[in-house]
Amino acid sequence: MKTEDLRIMTPDQLAESLLNLKKEQFNLRFQAATGQVEKTHRAGEIRKDIARIKTVLRSRQATA
């Protein structure tokens, strides 16, 4: 996800995306523990996307 795309989204959409990414991250952790991960790079991408969403949400809170 790009930051420009995230800035367009509403806070509800951002919260939903954050929840979905956290679920996916949880599932990837289980797959990694059992050795079934196919896309190992996806874990890093998810972590960075979560950070981007949290940054956008926090910047909106600071300006409000």
Tab-separated table of C-alpha atoms in Angstrom:
chain	number	residue	atom	x	y	z
A	1	MET	CA	0.000	0.000	0.000
A	2	LYS	CA	1.146	3.467	-0.771
A	3	THR	CA	0.879	6.311	1.680
A	4	GLU	CA	-1.051	8.420	-0.834
A	5	ASP	CA	-3.723	5.706	-1.023
A	6	LEU	CA	-3.947	5.554	2.758
A	7	ARG	CA	-4.391	9.308	3.147
A	8	ILE	CA	-7.477	9.154	0.904
A	9	MET	CA	-9.158	6.480	3.030
A	10	THR	CA	-11.546	7.299	5.879
A	11	PRO	CA	-10.621	6.431	9.482
A	12	ASP	CA	-13.117	3.543	9.432
A	13	GLN	CA	-11.562	2.120	6.291
A	14	LEU	CA	-8.100	2.473	7.814
A	15	ALA	CA	-9.201	0.682	10.977
A	16	GLU	CA	-10.681	-2.142	8.911
A	17	SER	CA	-7.509	-2.456	6.839
A	18	LEU	CA	-5.444	-2.486	10.013
A	19	LEU	CA	-7.565	-5.269	11.472
A	20	ASN	CA	-7.285	-7.339	8.269
A	21	LEU	CA	-3.517	-6.891	8.154
A	22	LYS	CA	-3.146	-7.927	11.794
A	23	LYS	CA	-5.181	-11.079	11.102
A	24	GLU	CA	-3.017	-11.868	8.093
A	25	GLN	CA	0.121	-11.268	10.153
A	26	PHE	CA	-1.189	-13.637	12.833
A	27	ASN	CA	-1.859	-16.329	10.232
A	28	LEU	CA	1.597	-15.894	8.735
A	29	ARG	CA	3.166	-16.342	12.153
A	30	PHE	CA	1.380	-19.666	12.539
A	31	GLN	CA	2.453	-20.748	9.077
A	32	ALA	CA	6.040	-19.811	9.866
A	33	ALA	CA	5.944	-21.812	13.096
A	34	THR	CA	4.739	-24.897	11.256
A	35	GLY	CA	7.041	-24.359	8.265
A	36	GLN	CA	4.276	-23.797	5.720
A	37	VAL	CA	5.072	-20.234	4.624
A	38	GLU	CA	5.154	-19.849	0.852
A	39	LYS	CA	5.714	-16.099	0.623
A	40	THR	CA	8.279	-15.260	3.266
A	41	HIS	CA	8.608	-11.657	2.084
A	42	ARG	CA	4.928	-10.994	2.814
A	43	ALA	CA	5.567	-10.767	6.581
A	44	GLY	CA	7.822	-7.749	6.112
A	45	GLU	CA	5.371	-6.089	3.756
A	46	ILE	CA	2.530	-6.524	6.231
A	47	ARG	CA	4.591	-5.101	9.081
A	48	LYS	CA	5.424	-2.016	7.023
A	49	ASP	CA	1.813	-1.563	5.893
A	50	ILE	CA	0.655	-1.704	9.517
A	51	ALA	CA	3.197	0.958	10.414
A	52	ARG	CA	2.036	3.154	7.519
A	53	ILE	CA	-1.601	2.907	8.590
A	54	LYS	CA	-0.748	3.692	12.209
A	55	THR	CA	1.313	6.684	11.091
A	56	VAL	CA	-1.550	8.102	9.020
A	57	LEU	CA	-4.028	7.576	11.857
A	58	ARG	CA	-1.692	9.207	14.375
A	59	SER	CA	-1.008	12.205	12.127
A	60	ARG	CA	-4.758	12.733	11.739
A	61	GLN	CA	-5.191	12.627	15.512
A	62	ALA	CA	-2.407	15.143	15.999
A	63	THR	CA	-3.939	17.611	13.554
A	64	ALA	CA	-7.438	17.267	14.997
